[in-house]
Coordinates of C-alpha atoms and ligand atoms in Angstrom, one line a residue:
M17 CA 0.0 0.0 0.0
T18 CA 1.1 3.6 -0.6
R19 CA 0.7 6.3 2.0
F20 CA -1.3 9.3 0.6
V21 CA -1.6 12.8 2.0
D22 CA -4.5 14.6 0.3
V23 CA -5.4 18.2 0.4
R24 CA -7.6 17.9 3.5
N25 CA -4.9 16.1 5.5
M26 CA -2.2 18.6 4.2
I27 CA -4.3 21.5 5.5
R28 CA -4.9 19.7 8.8
W29 CA -1.2 18.9 9.2
T30 CA -0.1 22.4 8.3
A31 CA -2.7 24.1 10.6
D32 CA -2.1 21.7 13.5
R33 CA 1.7 21.8 13.4
G34 CA 1.8 25.4 12.4
P35 CA 3.4 26.6 9.1
E36 CA 6.3 28.4 10.7
R37 CA 7.2 25.4 12.8
I38 CA 7.0 23.2 9.7
I39 CA 9.2 25.6 7.8
A40 CA 11.8 25.7 10.6
G41 CA 11.9 21.9 10.7
M42 CA 12.2 21.7 6.9
I43 CA 15.2 24.1 7.0
D44 CA 17.0 21.5 9.2
Y45 CA 16.1 18.7 6.7
L46 CA 17.1 20.9 3.7
E47 CA 20.5 21.7 5.3
A48 CA 21.1 18.0 5.8
D49 CA 20.3 17.1 2.2
F50 CA 22.2 20.1 0.7
R51 CA 25.2 19.0 2.6
R52 CA 25.1 15.6 0.8
W53 CA 24.3 17.3 -2.5
P54 CA 26.9 15.3 -4.6
S55 CA 25.1 12.0 -3.6
F56 CA 21.9 12.9 -5.5
D57 CA 21.1 12.3 -9.2
K58 CA 20.6 15.7 -10.7
S59 CA 19.2 17.0 -14.0
P60 CA 17.4 20.1 -15.1
R61 CA 13.7 19.6 -14.8
V62 CA 11.7 18.4 -17.9
A63 CA 9.6 21.3 -19.0
S64 CA 6.6 21.4 -21.5
H65 CA 6.1 25.0 -22.5
T66 CA 2.9 26.3 -24.2
P67 CA 1.4 29.8 -24.6
F68 CA -0.7 29.0 -21.5
G69 CA 2.3 28.3 -19.2
V70 CA 4.6 25.4 -18.3
I71 CA 4.2 21.9 -16.9
E72 CA 7.3 20.4 -15.4
L73 CA 8.5 17.1 -14.0
M74 CA 11.3 17.3 -11.3
P75 CA 13.0 14.0 -10.5
T76 CA 15.9 13.1 -8.3
S77 CA 17.2 10.1 -6.3
D78 CA 19.7 9.5 -3.5
H79 CA 19.9 5.8 -4.6
E80 CA 17.7 4.7 -1.6
T81 CA 14.7 6.9 -2.4
Y82 CA 13.5 8.3 -5.7
A83 CA 11.3 11.4 -5.9
F84 CA 9.5 13.4 -8.5
K85 CA 7.2 16.4 -8.4
Y86 CA 4.7 17.4 -11.1
V87 CA 4.3 21.2 -11.0
N88 CA 2.8 23.8 -13.3
G89 CA 3.4 27.5 -13.7
H90 CA 0.6 29.5 -15.4
P91 CA 0.9 33.3 -14.6
S92 CA -2.4 34.0 -16.4
N93 CA -4.3 31.5 -14.2
P94 CA -5.5 33.7 -11.3
A95 CA -7.4 36.0 -13.7
R96 CA -9.3 32.9 -14.8
G97 CA -9.9 31.6 -11.2
Y98 CA -7.1 29.1 -11.1
Q99 CA -3.8 29.2 -9.1
T100 CA -0.5 30.0 -10.8
V101 CA 1.3 27.0 -9.3
T102 CA -0.1 23.6 -8.3
A103 CA 1.7 20.4 -7.6
F104 CA 1.8 16.8 -6.4
G105 CA 4.7 14.5 -5.7
V106 CA 5.8 10.9 -5.1
L107 CA 8.5 9.1 -3.1
A108 CA 9.5 5.6 -4.3
D109 CA 11.6 2.8 -3.0
V110 CA 14.7 2.4 -5.2
H111 CA 15.1 -1.3 -4.3
N112 CA 11.9 -2.4 -6.0
G113 CA 10.7 0.8 -7.7
Y114 CA 7.4 0.8 -5.8
P115 CA 5.8 4.2 -4.9
T116 CA 5.7 4.4 -1.1
F117 CA 4.3 8.0 -0.6
L118 CA 2.1 10.3 -2.6
A119 CA 1.2 13.8 -1.5
E120 CA -0.5 17.0 -2.6
M121 CA 2.3 19.6 -3.1
T122 CA 0.6 22.9 -3.9
L123 CA 0.8 23.8 -0.2
L124 CA 3.9 21.7 0.3
T125 CA 5.7 23.6 -2.5
A126 CA 4.9 26.9 -0.8
L127 CA 6.3 25.6 2.5
R128 CA 9.4 24.1 0.8
T129 CA 10.1 27.3 -1.2
A130 CA 9.8 29.4 2.0
A131 CA 12.1 26.9 3.8
T132 CA 14.6 27.1 1.0
S133 CA 14.5 30.9 0.9
G134 CA 14.9 30.9 4.7
M135 CA 17.8 28.4 4.7
V136 CA 19.7 30.4 2.1
A137 CA 19.0 33.8 3.9
K138 CA 20.1 32.3 7.2
H139 CA 23.6 31.8 5.7
L140 CA 23.8 34.8 3.4
A141 CA 21.8 37.7 4.9
R142 CA 23.3 40.0 7.5
P143 CA 22.5 38.3 10.8
D144 CA 21.0 41.5 12.2
S145 CA 18.5 41.8 9.4
S146 CA 15.2 43.2 10.7
V147 CA 13.2 44.3 7.7
H148 CA 11.9 42.1 4.8
A149 CA 10.5 43.7 1.7
L150 CA 8.3 41.5 -0.6
I151 CA 7.4 42.4 -4.2
G152 CA 4.4 40.2 -5.1
A153 CA 1.6 39.3 -2.7
G154 CA 0.3 36.2 -4.3
S155 CA 0.1 32.6 -3.1
Q156 CA 3.8 32.3 -2.1
A157 CA 4.0 35.6 -0.2
E158 CA 2.9 34.8 3.3
F159 CA 4.9 31.6 3.3
Q160 CA 8.0 33.6 2.3
A161 CA 7.4 36.0 5.2
L162 CA 7.2 33.0 7.5
G163 CA 10.4 31.6 6.0
M164 CA 12.4 34.7 6.8
R165 CA 11.0 34.9 10.3
A166 CA 11.8 31.2 10.9
A167 CA 15.3 31.8 9.7
L168 CA 16.2 35.3 10.8
G169 CA 13.5 36.3 13.2
I170 CA 12.3 39.1 10.9
N171 CA 8.9 40.4 12.0
T172 CA 8.6 43.5 9.9
V173 CA 7.5 43.0 6.3
R174 CA 6.9 45.6 3.7
I175 CA 4.8 44.6 0.8
W176 CA 4.2 45.8 -2.8
D177 CA 2.0 44.3 -5.4
V178 CA 0.3 45.9 -8.4
D179 CA -2.9 44.4 -7.1
P180 CA -4.1 46.3 -3.9
L181 CA -6.5 43.5 -2.9
A182 CA -3.6 41.0 -2.8
M183 CA -1.7 43.4 -0.4
D184 CA -4.8 43.6 1.8
K185 CA -5.1 39.8 1.8
F186 CA -1.4 39.6 2.8
A187 CA -1.9 42.0 5.7
R188 CA -5.1 40.2 6.8
N189 CA -3.3 36.8 6.9
L190 CA -0.1 37.9 8.6
E191 CA -1.1 40.5 11.2
P192 CA -2.9 37.9 13.3
L193 CA 0.4 36.0 13.4
G194 CA 2.2 39.0 15.0
F195 CA 3.8 40.5 11.9
E196 CA 4.1 44.2 11.5
V197 CA 2.9 44.6 7.9
V198 CA 3.6 47.9 6.0
I199 CA 1.7 48.3 2.7
G200 CA 3.9 50.0 0.2
T201 CA 3.0 52.6 -2.4
S202 CA 5.5 51.3 -4.9
A203 CA 8.4 48.8 -5.2
A204 CA 10.8 51.6 -4.4
D205 CA 8.8 52.6 -1.2
A206 CA 8.7 48.9 0.0
V207 CA 12.4 48.2 -0.7
A208 CA 14.0 51.3 0.6
G209 CA 16.1 50.5 3.7
A210 CA 15.1 46.8 3.7
D211 CA 17.7 44.1 4.7
V212 CA 16.1 41.2 2.7
V213 CA 14.2 41.7 -0.5
T214 CA 12.1 38.9 -1.9
T215 CA 10.7 39.1 -5.4
C216 CA 7.8 36.7 -5.9
T217 CA 5.8 38.0 -8.8
A218 CA 4.4 36.0 -11.7
D219 CA 4.5 37.3 -15.2
K220 CA 5.7 35.4 -18.3
A221 CA 8.0 38.2 -19.3
L222 CA 11.5 39.6 -18.9
A223 CA 10.2 41.9 -16.3
T224 CA 12.0 44.4 -14.1
V225 CA 10.1 44.4 -10.8
L226 CA 13.3 45.3 -9.0
T227 CA 15.5 47.9 -10.6
D228 CA 19.2 48.4 -9.9
D229 CA 18.8 51.8 -8.3
L230 CA 16.6 50.3 -5.5
V231 CA 19.3 47.8 -4.5
E232 CA 21.4 49.0 -1.5
P233 CA 24.7 47.7 -0.3
G234 CA 24.4 44.9 2.2
M235 CA 21.0 43.7 1.0
H236 CA 20.2 40.0 0.5
L237 CA 18.0 39.5 -2.5
N238 CA 15.8 36.4 -2.6
A239 CA 14.6 36.2 -6.2
I240 CA 12.1 33.4 -6.6
G241 CA 9.7 34.5 -9.4
G242 CA 12.1 34.3 -12.3
D243 CA 12.0 30.6 -12.8
C244 CA 11.3 29.9 -16.5
P245 CA 12.9 30.8 -19.9
G246 CA 11.7 34.3 -20.8
K247 CA 10.5 35.0 -17.2
T248 CA 12.8 37.2 -15.0
E249 CA 12.3 39.9 -12.4
L250 CA 15.6 41.7 -11.9
E251 CA 17.3 44.4 -13.9
A252 CA 20.4 42.6 -15.3
S253 CA 22.9 45.1 -13.9
I254 CA 21.9 44.0 -10.4
L255 CA 23.6 40.6 -11.2
D256 CA 26.9 42.3 -12.0
R257 CA 26.8 44.0 -8.6
A258 CA 25.8 41.0 -6.5
E259 CA 27.4 37.7 -5.6
V260 CA 25.0 35.2 -7.1
F261 CA 24.2 31.9 -5.4
V262 CA 22.2 29.2 -7.2
E263 CA 20.8 25.7 -6.7
F264 CA 21.8 23.6 -9.8
P265 CA 23.6 25.8 -12.4
P266 CA 22.5 23.8 -15.5
Q267 CA 18.9 24.4 -14.6
T268 CA 19.4 28.0 -13.3
R269 CA 21.2 29.0 -16.5
I270 CA 18.0 28.0 -18.4
E271 CA 15.4 29.3 -16.0
G272 CA 16.8 31.8 -13.5
E273 CA 17.8 35.5 -13.5
I274 CA 21.2 34.5 -15.0
Q275 CA 19.5 33.5 -18.3
Q276 CA 20.0 37.3 -18.9
M277 CA 23.8 36.9 -18.6
A278 CA 26.6 35.1 -20.6
P279 CA 26.7 31.3 -20.3
D280 CA 29.9 31.5 -18.2
F281 CA 28.6 34.2 -15.8
P282 CA 30.1 33.3 -12.4
V283 CA 27.8 31.7 -9.8
I284 CA 28.3 29.9 -6.5
E285 CA 26.4 26.6 -5.9
F286 CA 24.8 27.2 -2.5
W287 CA 25.4 23.7 -1.2
Q288 CA 29.1 24.5 -1.2
V289 CA 28.5 27.3 1.3
L290 CA 26.9 24.7 3.7
T291 CA 29.8 22.3 3.4
G292 CA 32.2 25.2 4.0
A293 CA 33.9 24.7 0.6
V294 CA 33.2 28.3 -0.4
P295 CA 32.5 31.4 1.8
G296 CA 29.0 32.9 2.0
R297 CA 28.7 36.6 2.6
S298 CA 32.1 38.2 2.7
S299 CA 31.3 41.7 4.0
R300 CA 28.4 43.8 5.4
E301 CA 28.3 45.8 2.2
Q302 CA 28.2 42.9 -0.2
I303 CA 25.0 42.3 -2.1
T304 CA 24.1 38.7 -2.0
L305 CA 21.5 37.2 -4.4
F306 CA 19.8 33.9 -4.3
D307 CA 18.7 33.2 -7.9
S308 CA 16.1 30.6 -6.9
V309 CA 14.3 28.5 -9.5
G310 CA 13.3 25.6 -7.3
F311 CA 15.2 22.3 -7.6
A312 CA 14.1 18.7 -7.3
I313 CA 16.2 18.0 -4.2
E314 CA 14.1 20.5 -2.3
D315 CA 10.9 18.6 -3.2
F316 CA 12.6 15.3 -2.2
T317 CA 13.4 16.9 1.1
A318 CA 9.9 18.3 1.6
L319 CA 8.4 14.9 0.9
R320 CA 10.9 13.2 3.2
F321 CA 10.0 15.7 6.0
L322 CA 6.3 15.2 5.5
R323 CA 6.6 11.4 5.4
D324 CA 8.6 11.4 8.6
S325 CA 6.3 14.0 10.3
V326 CA 3.0 12.1 9.5
D327 CA 4.4 8.7 10.4
G328 CA 2.3 7.3 13.3
S329 CA -0.4 10.0 12.8
E330 CA -3.8 10.2 11.2
Y331 CA -2.7 12.7 8.6
F332 CA -2.5 10.1 5.8
E333 CA -4.4 7.2 4.4
E334 CA -3.3 4.0 2.7
I335 CA -4.2 3.7 -1.0
D336 CA -4.0 0.8 -3.3
L337 CA -1.8 2.3 -6.1
V338 CA 0.2 -0.7 -7.3
A339 CA -1.5 -3.7 -8.8
A340 CA 0.3 -6.5 -7.0
P341 CA -0.8 -10.1 -7.9
D342 CA 0.3 -12.9 -5.5
D343 CA 2.2 -14.4 -8.4
P344 CA 4.3 -11.5 -9.7
K345 CA 4.2 -13.0 -13.2
D346 CA 0.5 -13.4 -13.3
L347 CA -0.7 -9.8 -13.7
F348 CA -3.4 -11.0 -16.2
G349 CA -4.8 -13.3 -13.4
L350 CA -6.1 -10.2 -11.7
V351 CA -8.5 -9.4 -14.6
G352 CA -8.7 -12.7 -16.5
A353 CA -11.4 -14.3 -14.3
L354 CA -13.4 -11.2 -14.4
S355 CA -13.3 -10.7 -18.2
P356 CA -16.2 -11.7 -20.4
V357 CA -15.6 -14.7 -22.6
G358 CA -15.4 -14.0 -26.4
Ligands
NAD601 N1 11.7 29.5 -7.1 C1 10.9 28.7 -6.6 O1 11.2 27.6 -6.0 C2 9.4 28.9 -6.8 C3 8.4 28.1 -6.1 C4 7.1 28.5 -6.3 C5 6.7 29.6 -7.1 N2 7.7 30.3 -7.8 C6 7.3 31.4 -8.6 O2 7.0 32.5 -7.7 C7 6.2 33.4 -8.4 C8 5.0 33.7 -7.5 O3 4.2 32.6 -7.4 P1 2.7 32.7 -6.7 O4 2.2 31.3 -6.6 O5 2.8 33.6 -5.5 O6 2.0 33.5 -7.9 P2 0.6 34.4 -7.9 O7 0.2 34.5 -9.3 O8 -0.3 33.8 -6.8 O9 1.1 35.8 -7.3 C9 2.0 36.7 -8.1 C10 1.7 38.1 -7.6 O10 2.6 39.0 -8.3 C11 1.9 40.2 -8.6 N3 2.6 40.9 -9.6 C12 2.8 40.6 -11.0 N4 3.6 41.5 -11.6 C13 3.9 42.4 -10.6 C14 4.8 43.5 -10.6 N5 5.4 44.0 -11.8 N6 5.0 44.2 -9.5 C15 4.4 43.8 -8.3 N7 3.6 42.7 -8.3 C16 3.4 42.0 -9.4 C17 0.5 39.7 -9.0 O11 -0.4 40.8 -8.9 C18 0.3 38.6 -8.0 O12 -0.4 39.1 -6.8 C19 5.8 32.7 -9.7 O13 6.5 33.2 -10.8 C20 6.1 31.2 -9.5 O14 6.5 30.6 -10.7 C21 9.0 30.0 -7.6

């Protein structure tokens, strides 16, 4: 049997455990998996692009466990009543190839993206960071705020979105959790004086939601919305001023902010900061940039965290996903007796 966490159980688990606590726990799991980065199979995700958006498969394996996520990205969806990003994912046992765990991952992706942002900021942002500016108040936004609070203790968030209703929603969701939310009048207004800046907008365009003149020395930039060919958020000259950290360069060069730069533009693989192979932030004035696109190992980790967390609980059910005849060679025997003759 395969364990299955559906939407109802994912909501119950998240609400009962608390999203910020989950993100904090996931940061520990992510750090452990990023430290053993070389032991994973890695490839850029498999993307199917259409004028509507993108559908992607994200596989990886540590040779004990295989994982994949199905995820879409359709920036025009909210205007039609659908979400921009939805997902589900699977863990399988490498020894026999059987799927062992299946989960909804729309919520889990938001939690894992926030945990990844938090993990990276914990190592790259100035430790005394106290103001987080967010550009983009959609589905990921509140989770990103929680990620930075879990990692750095940042309680003050400044928000800017072209949609005022999205900013109201953001404040409504976060103020009860103790955040001080400041609604901006422009990107410049939100970003001025911030320590950490997250860009999480969705537009299938080479957009400039953050311009070079807004970026101040010492800022940590957490750019998560530029994650597809032809879809970026930062003015290219920011990349020249910043030290750029990435997940998996072959994927980020296709999808990330650095798609705007030459193929040999220098980047640092973040896992190497965790192992101590390369330094993280080198001075208070340095601008650090996490050019996040989302990598399969983060989904592997999120599924692993969820699987361990729900073990022994009532947040999953067992489903019959694999047809398994008693005689492994007699698959037809499962249906033969039931089939009409002739
Ligand atoms: N890097 C990762 O791991 C990762 C993971 C999940 C999602 N994403 C990406 O993050 C982005 C946000 O995802 P979401 O689910 O929150 O999308 P969403 O559609 O729910 O929200 C996007 C928000 O951006 C706003 N926006 C668009 N253009 C803007 C602009 N120029 N200035 C200010 N606001 C603007 C929209 O009004 C909307 O409120 C998407 O591009 C998605 O693909 C990345």
